XYZ file of C-alpha atoms in Angstrom:
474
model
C 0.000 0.000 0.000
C 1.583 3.294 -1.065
C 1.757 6.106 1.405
C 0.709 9.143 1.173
C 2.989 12.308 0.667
C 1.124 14.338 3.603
C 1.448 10.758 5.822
C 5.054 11.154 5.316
C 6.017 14.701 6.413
C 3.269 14.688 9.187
C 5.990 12.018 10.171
C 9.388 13.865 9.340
C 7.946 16.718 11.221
C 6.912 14.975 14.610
C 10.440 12.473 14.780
C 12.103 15.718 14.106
C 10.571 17.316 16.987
C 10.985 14.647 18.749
C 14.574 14.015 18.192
C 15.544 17.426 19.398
C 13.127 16.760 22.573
C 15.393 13.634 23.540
C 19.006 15.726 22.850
C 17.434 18.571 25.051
C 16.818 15.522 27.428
C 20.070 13.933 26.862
C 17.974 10.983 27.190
C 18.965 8.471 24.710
C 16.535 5.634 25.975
C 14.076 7.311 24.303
C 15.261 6.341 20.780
C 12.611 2.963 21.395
C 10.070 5.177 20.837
C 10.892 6.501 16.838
C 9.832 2.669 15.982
C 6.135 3.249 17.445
C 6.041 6.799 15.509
C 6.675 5.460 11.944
C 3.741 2.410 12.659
C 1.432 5.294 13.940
C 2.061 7.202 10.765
C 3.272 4.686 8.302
C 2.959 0.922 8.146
C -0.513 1.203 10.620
C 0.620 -2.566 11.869
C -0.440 -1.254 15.372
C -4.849 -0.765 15.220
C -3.976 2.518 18.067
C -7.802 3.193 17.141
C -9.641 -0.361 16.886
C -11.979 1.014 18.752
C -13.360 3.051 15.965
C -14.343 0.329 13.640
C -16.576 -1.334 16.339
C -20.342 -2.213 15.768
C -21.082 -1.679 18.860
C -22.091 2.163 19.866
C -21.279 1.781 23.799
C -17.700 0.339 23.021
C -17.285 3.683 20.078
C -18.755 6.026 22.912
C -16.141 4.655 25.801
C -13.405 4.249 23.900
C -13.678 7.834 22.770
C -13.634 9.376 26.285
C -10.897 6.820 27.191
C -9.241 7.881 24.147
C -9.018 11.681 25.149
C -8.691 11.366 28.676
C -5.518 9.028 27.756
C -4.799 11.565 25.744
C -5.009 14.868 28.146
C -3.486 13.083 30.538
C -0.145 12.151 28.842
C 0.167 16.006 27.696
C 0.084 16.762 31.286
C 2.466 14.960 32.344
C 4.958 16.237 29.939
C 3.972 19.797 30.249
C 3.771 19.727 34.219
C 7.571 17.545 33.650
C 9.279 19.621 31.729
C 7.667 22.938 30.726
C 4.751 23.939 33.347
C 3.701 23.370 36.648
C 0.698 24.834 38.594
C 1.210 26.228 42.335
C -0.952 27.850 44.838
C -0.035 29.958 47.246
C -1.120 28.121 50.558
C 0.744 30.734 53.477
C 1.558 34.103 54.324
C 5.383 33.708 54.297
C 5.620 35.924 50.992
C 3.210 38.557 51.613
C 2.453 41.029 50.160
C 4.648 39.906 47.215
C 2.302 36.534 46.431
C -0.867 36.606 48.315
C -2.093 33.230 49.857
C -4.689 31.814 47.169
C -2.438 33.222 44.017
C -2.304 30.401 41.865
C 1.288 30.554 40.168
C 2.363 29.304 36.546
C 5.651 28.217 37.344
C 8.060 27.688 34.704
C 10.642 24.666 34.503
C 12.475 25.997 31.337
C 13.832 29.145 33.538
C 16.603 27.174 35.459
C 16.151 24.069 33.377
C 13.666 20.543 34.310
C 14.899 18.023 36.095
C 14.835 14.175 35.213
C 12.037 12.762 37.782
C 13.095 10.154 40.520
C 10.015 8.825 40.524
C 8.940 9.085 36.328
C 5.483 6.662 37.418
C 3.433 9.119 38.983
C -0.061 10.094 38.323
C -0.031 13.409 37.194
C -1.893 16.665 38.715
C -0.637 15.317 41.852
C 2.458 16.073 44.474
C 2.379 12.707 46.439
C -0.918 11.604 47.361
C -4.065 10.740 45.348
C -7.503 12.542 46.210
C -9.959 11.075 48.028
C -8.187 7.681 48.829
C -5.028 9.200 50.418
C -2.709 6.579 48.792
C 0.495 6.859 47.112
C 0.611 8.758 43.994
C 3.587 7.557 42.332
C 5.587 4.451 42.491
C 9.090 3.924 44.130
C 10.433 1.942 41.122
C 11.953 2.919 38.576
C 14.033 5.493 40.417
C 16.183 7.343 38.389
C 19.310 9.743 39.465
C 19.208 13.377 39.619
C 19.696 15.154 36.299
C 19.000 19.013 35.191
C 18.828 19.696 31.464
C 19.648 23.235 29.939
C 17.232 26.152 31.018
C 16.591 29.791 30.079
C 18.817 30.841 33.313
C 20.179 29.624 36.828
C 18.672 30.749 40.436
C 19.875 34.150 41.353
C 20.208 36.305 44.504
C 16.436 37.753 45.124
C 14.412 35.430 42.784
C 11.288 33.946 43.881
C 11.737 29.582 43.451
C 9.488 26.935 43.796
C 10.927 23.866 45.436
C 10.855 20.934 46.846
C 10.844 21.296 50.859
C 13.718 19.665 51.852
C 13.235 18.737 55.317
C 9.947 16.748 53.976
C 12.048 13.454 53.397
C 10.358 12.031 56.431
C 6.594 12.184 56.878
C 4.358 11.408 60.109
C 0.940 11.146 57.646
C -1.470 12.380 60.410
C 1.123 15.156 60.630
C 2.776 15.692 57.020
C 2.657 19.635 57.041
C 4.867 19.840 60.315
C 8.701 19.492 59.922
C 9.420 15.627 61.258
C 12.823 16.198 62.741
C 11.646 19.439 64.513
C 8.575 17.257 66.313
C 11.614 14.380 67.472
C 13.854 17.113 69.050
C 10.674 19.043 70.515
C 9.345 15.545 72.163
C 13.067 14.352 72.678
C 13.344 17.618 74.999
C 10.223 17.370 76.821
C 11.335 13.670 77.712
C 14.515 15.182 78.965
C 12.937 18.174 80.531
C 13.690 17.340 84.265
C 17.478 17.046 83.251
C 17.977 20.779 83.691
C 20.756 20.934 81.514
C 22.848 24.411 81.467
C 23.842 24.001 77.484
C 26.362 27.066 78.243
C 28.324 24.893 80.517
C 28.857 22.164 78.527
C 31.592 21.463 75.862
C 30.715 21.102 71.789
C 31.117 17.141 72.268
C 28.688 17.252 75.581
C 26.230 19.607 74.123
C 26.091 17.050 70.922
C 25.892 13.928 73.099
C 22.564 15.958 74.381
C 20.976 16.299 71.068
C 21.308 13.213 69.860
C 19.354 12.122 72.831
C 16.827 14.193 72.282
C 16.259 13.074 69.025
C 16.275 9.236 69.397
C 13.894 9.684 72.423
C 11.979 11.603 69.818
C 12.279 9.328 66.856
C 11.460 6.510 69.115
C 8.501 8.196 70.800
C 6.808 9.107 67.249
C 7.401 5.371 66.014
C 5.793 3.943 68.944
C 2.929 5.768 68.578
C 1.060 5.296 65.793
C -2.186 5.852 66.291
C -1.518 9.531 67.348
C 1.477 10.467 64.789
C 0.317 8.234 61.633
C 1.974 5.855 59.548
C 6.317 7.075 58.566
C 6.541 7.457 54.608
C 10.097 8.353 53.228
C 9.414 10.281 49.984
C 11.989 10.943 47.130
C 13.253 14.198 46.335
C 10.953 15.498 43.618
C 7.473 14.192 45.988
C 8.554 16.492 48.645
C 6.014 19.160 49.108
C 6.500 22.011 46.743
C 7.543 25.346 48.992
C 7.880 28.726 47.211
C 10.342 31.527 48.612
C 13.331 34.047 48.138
C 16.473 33.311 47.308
C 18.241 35.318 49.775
C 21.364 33.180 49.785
C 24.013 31.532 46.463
C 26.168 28.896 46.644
C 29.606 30.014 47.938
C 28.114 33.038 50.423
C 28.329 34.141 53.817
C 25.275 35.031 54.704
C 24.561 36.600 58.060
C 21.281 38.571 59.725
C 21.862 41.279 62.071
C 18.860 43.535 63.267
C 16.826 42.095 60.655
C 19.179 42.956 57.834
C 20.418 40.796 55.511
C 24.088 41.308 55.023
C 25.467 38.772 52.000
C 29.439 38.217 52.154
C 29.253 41.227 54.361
C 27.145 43.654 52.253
C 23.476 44.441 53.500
C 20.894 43.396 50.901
C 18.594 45.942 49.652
C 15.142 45.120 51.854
C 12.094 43.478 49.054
C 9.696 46.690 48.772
C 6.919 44.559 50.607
C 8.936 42.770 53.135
C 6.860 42.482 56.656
C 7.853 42.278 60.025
C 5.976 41.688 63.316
C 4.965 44.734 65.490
C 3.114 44.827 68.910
C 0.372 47.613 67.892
C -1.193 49.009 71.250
C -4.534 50.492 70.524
C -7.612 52.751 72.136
C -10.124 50.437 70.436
C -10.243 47.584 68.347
C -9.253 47.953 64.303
C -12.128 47.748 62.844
C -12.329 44.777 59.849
C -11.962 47.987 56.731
C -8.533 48.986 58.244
C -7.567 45.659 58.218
C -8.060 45.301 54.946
C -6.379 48.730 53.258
C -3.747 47.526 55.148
C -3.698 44.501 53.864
C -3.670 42.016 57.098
C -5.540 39.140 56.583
C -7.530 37.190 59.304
C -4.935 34.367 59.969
C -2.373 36.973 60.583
C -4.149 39.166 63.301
C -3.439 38.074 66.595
C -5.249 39.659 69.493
C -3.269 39.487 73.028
C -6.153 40.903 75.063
C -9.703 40.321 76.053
C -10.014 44.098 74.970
C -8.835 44.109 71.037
C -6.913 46.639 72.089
C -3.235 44.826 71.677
C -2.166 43.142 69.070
C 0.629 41.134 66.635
C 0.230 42.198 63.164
C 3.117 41.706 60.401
C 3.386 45.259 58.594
C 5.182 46.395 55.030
C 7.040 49.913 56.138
C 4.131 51.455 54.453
C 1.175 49.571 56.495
C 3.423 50.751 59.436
C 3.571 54.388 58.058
C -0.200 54.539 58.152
C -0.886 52.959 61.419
C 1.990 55.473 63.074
C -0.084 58.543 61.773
C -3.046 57.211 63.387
C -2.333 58.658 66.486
C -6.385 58.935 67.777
C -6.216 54.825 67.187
C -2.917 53.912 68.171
C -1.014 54.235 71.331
C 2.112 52.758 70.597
C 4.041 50.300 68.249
C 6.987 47.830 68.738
C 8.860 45.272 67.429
C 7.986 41.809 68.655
C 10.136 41.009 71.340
C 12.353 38.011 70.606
C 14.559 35.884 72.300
C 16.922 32.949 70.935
C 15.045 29.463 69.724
C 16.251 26.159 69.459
C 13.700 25.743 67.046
C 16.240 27.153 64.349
C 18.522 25.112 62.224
C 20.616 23.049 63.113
C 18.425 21.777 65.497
C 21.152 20.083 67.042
C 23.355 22.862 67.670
C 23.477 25.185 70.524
C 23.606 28.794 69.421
C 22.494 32.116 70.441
C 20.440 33.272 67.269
C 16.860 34.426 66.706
C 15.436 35.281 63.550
C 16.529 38.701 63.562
C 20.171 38.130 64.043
C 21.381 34.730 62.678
C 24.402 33.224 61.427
C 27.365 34.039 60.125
C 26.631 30.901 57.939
C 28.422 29.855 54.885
C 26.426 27.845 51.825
C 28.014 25.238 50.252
C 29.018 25.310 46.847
C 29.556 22.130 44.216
C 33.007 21.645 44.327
C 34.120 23.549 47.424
C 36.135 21.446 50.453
C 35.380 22.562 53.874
C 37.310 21.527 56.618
C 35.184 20.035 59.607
C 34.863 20.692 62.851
C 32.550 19.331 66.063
C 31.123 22.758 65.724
C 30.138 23.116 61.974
C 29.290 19.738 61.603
C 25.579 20.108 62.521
C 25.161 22.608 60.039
C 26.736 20.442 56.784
C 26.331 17.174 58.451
C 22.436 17.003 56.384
C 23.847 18.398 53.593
C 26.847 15.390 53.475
C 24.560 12.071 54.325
C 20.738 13.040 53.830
C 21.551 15.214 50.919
C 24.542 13.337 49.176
C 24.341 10.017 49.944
C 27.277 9.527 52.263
C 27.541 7.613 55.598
C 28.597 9.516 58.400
C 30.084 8.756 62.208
C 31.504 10.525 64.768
C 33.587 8.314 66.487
C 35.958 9.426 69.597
C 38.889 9.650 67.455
C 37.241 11.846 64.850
C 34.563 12.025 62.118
C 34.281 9.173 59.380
C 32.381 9.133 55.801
C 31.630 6.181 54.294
C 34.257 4.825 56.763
C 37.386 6.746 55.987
C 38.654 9.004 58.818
C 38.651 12.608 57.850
C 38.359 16.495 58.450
C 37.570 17.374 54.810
C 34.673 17.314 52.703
C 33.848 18.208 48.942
C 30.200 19.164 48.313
C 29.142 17.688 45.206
C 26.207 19.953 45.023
C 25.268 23.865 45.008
C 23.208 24.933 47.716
C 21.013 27.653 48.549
C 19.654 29.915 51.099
C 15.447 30.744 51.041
C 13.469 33.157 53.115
C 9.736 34.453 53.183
C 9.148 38.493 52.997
C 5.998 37.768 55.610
C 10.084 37.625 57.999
C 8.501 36.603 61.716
C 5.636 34.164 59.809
C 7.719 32.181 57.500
C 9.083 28.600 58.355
C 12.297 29.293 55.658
C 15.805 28.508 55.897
C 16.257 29.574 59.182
C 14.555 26.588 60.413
C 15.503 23.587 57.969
C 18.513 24.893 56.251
C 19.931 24.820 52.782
C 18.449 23.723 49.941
C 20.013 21.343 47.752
C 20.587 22.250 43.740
C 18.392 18.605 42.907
C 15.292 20.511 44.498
C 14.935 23.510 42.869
C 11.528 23.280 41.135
C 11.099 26.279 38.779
C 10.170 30.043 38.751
C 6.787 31.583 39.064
C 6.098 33.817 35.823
C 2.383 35.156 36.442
C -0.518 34.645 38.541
C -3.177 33.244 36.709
C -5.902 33.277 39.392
C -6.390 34.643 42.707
C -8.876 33.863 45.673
C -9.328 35.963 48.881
C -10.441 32.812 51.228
C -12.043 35.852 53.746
C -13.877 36.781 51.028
C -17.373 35.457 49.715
C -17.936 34.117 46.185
C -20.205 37.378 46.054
C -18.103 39.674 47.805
C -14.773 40.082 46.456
C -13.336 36.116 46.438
C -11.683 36.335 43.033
C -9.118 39.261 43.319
C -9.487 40.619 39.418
C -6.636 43.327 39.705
C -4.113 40.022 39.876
C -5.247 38.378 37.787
C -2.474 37.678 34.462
C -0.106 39.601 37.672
C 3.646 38.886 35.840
C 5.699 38.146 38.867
C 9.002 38.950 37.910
C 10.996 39.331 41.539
C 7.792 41.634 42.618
C-alpha cells in the first residue's frame, strides 16, 4: 500500500521534533520510541484506534472518552515535567509579594527541568491521590538526579518553587509539620527534668545531648502510631512544593543582624513589601476595613487581650507608616520582642540566634572542600549524608564518611539559602537549612488566578486586579 505524501512529512515533522526533545533531554533511551512513531504514521501494523471500527455504539462512545482522557493526561504529564507546573499559594510567608490563594504558573524551562526520581506518577498530583489518600507515584523505577539546559540559573532575590527539603520524612497524620523538629521538641520534653545548662557544657557534651533528644523523639513518634500516623520516606521530587526568596548563592556568607540581611558582608537591599511583626497598642479595636487597606488578613491578626486593644500584626514599612499617623487609634508600636530558639537550624546545635540576628553561615558550593569541625558539623552534616548520599560517624577519634577518617569534605552539590518576605511568619531557611541544587523546582512567571479565602464568592473572592499579575521578583 503506497503512502501518502502528507502521511510522510506529518511524520518527518513529529520524529524531528521529537529528536531534538530527547538531545534537550540527553535521554537516549528514548530512541525505542521513533519505531512506534513510523507504525502510527506509516505501516498502521499497530490498530492505536480499533476502537473506531466497532459495531457496537457503547464500546465507540467509551473508547472515545478513554481515548481523550488518555490523551489529556499524557500532555500533562509532559507539560507539568518539563515545561509547566501549577502552584498555589497556601501561606503568608511571601506577603504582600504573592498573596495566599495566588495560583502561580511556574516555569521549569527558567533554570532548566529536572529528570524525575520517581517518572510513574499520576499526574496533577504532588504525592498523594484525592480522596483515597494513597500513594501517587511508584518507588520503582528510580532514576538519578539530572537538570537539562534552562533559560537561566537561580539568582540572589528570585522567587523559586521547590521541593521542601526537610519533607524526606513524613508522620501522615502530621505531614505539614517538619518531622525532625517534632523528634527534638518531644526528645526535649522527655529530657525536661534534666535541667541541663547548654552554656556549661563542651561542643562534644552539648552534641551527646541532642542526639538524645532526638532518638527519644524518633522513638517516641514510632511507637505511637495511632496519634502520629503511619512514617513514609518520599523521594526528592514528591517532597512538598515550597515557594520563597532566594536570599542566599552557593559560595556566600550570609549573616542577619537587626533584621538585615548582610550577604558576604554587604546588606541586601530590603524586598519593597517585606513584613515584620509589630506589637500595635490600641484605644479600640481595628475595625475589619482597616484591616483590609492595610492589607492584614484574618490568619495573621493576633489579638493578646480580652479588649482588642493589643495586638501582633506583620506590617510592610508602608502599612506601618499609616498605622503610626493614626495617632487617635494607636497608642504605641513595637517590634515583637524576641529571644533565641532552638527551634532554628541546626536543630542540634546550641547557638544564640533568633530570627533577627542569625548566622554568620556559609552555603556550600559544588566543588568547594570545607574543613570540619565538632562545631560546623551540625550545620553540613544534612547536607553530606541526607543530601549526598554519604555515611557519616563521629567516632571518639574523629569524624568518618563512608568509613574513611577525615576532616575534609567536597560538596558535590550547590546549595542555597530561602526566606519568606511575611520575615517573623515564615518557616524558611532559618529553620531547615539549605536547599540542595536537585530541588529547585522552577520560577513563578504570572498569577493566573487569585482567591481571597475571607472573602465570599459574592463579595470580592476572586481578586481581578491580579489576575495575568507577571511576577518577575515583585
Amino acid at each position: 500500500m503506497q503512502v501518502p505524501r502528507k502521511q510522510w512529512i506529518k511524520f518527518g515533522i513529529t520524529t524531528f521534533l521529537y529528536i531534538l526533545f530527547i538531545i534537550w533531554l540527553r535521554s537516549w533511551l528514548g530512541v525505542i520510541v521513533i519505531p512506534f512513531i513510523f507504525d502510527l504514521y506509516i505501516t498502521k501494523k499497530i490498530k492505536w484506534t480499533w476502537w473506531k471500527q466497532s459495531k457496537n455504539k457503547t464500546v465507540r462512545t467509551v473508547m472515545s472518552w478513554v481515548d481523550a482522557i488518555v490523551f489529556a493526561l499524557v500532555a500533562v504529564y509532559f507539560v507539568n515535567l518539563y515545561f509547566f507546573q501549577n502552584y498555589q499559594i497556601p501561606t503568608s510567608s511571601l506577603e504582600k509579594s504573592l498573596l495566599v490563594g495566588d495560583f502561580l504558573l511556574v516555569s521549569k524551562m527558567s533554570y532548566g527541568p529536572r529528570t524525575p526520581n520517581t517518572p510513574l506518577t499520576m499526574p496533577l498530583t504532588q504525592n498523594t491521590m484525592p480522596i483515597t489518600g494513597t500513594k501517587s507515584y511508584l518507588e520503582w523505577p528510580h532514576w538519578d538526579y539530572k537538570r537539562v539546559a534552562g533559560f537561566g540559573k537561580v539568582e540572589a532575590g528570585d522567587i523559586v518553587v521547590f521541593n521542601y527539603p526537610t519533607g524526606d520524612t513524613v508522620p501522615l497524620k502530621f505531614q505539614s509539620t517538619d518531622f525532625y523538629n517534632i523528634a527534638y521538641n518531644i526528645g526535649r520534653s522527655i529530657y525536661q527534668n534534666a535541667k541541663l545548662n547548654m552554656d556549661s557544657l563542651s561542643v562534644q557534651q552539648q552534641r551527646q545531648v541532642y542526639d538524645a533528644y532526638y532518638a527519644a523523639g524518633r522513638k517516641y513518634i514510632i511507637d505511637h502510631p495511632k496519634e502520629f500516623g503511619e512514617i513514609v520516606i518520599r523521594p526528592v521530587d514528591r517532597r512538598e512544593n515550597y515557594v520563597k526568596r532566594c536570599v542566599g548563592l552557593p559560595g556566600d556568607t550570609l549573616e542577619i543582624k537587626d533584621r538585615i540581611i548582610y550577604r558576604n558582608g554587604i546588606p541586601e537591599k530590603q524586598p519593597e513589601n517585606v513584613q515584620f511583626n509589630y506589637m500595635v497598642y490600641t484605644t479600640q479595636p481595628i475595625p475589619d476595613s482597616m484591616f483590609e487597606e492595610l492589607g492584614v488578613s484574618e490568619d495573621d491578626r493576633t489579638n493578646h487581650n480580652a479588649n482588642k486593644t493589643a495586638y501582633c500584626l506583620p506590617l510592610t514599612q508602608k502599612a506601618y507608616d499609616r498605622l503610626k499617623a493614626n495617632t487617635k487609634l494607636v497608642t504605641k508600636i513595637e517590634f515583637e520582642s524576641e529571644v533565641y530558639s532552638d527551634d532554628l537550624f541546626p536543630l542540634n546545635m546550641h547557638k544564640k540566634w533568633d530570627r533577627n540576628n542569625y548566622g554568620p553561615i556559609w552555603i556550600p558550593a559544588k566543588g568547594k572542600e570545607i574543613i570540619l569541625t565538632d562545631y560546623n558539623l551540625p550545620i553540613y552534616e544534612r547536607c553530606i549524608t541526607a543530601y549526598e548520599g554519604n555515611k557519616l560517624e563521629r567516632r571518639n577519634d574523629g569524624i568518618y564518611i563512608n568509613g574513611v577518617k577525615t576532616d575534609r569534605y567536597t560538596f558535590r552539590m550547590d546549595y542555597y539559602w530561602m526566606m519568606g518576605d511575611n520575615r517573623h511568619n515564615s518557616a524558611d531557611s532559618r529553620y531547615w537549612g539549605f536547599v540542595p541544587e536537585d530541588h529547585i523546582v522552577g520560577k513563578p512567571l504570572l498569577v493566573w488566578l487569585s482567591l481571597d479565602k475571607d472573602k465570599s464568592w459574592f463579595n470580592g473572592k476572586i481578586r481581578w486586579n491580579r489576575l495575568l499579575k507577571y511576577i518577575g521578583n515583585e
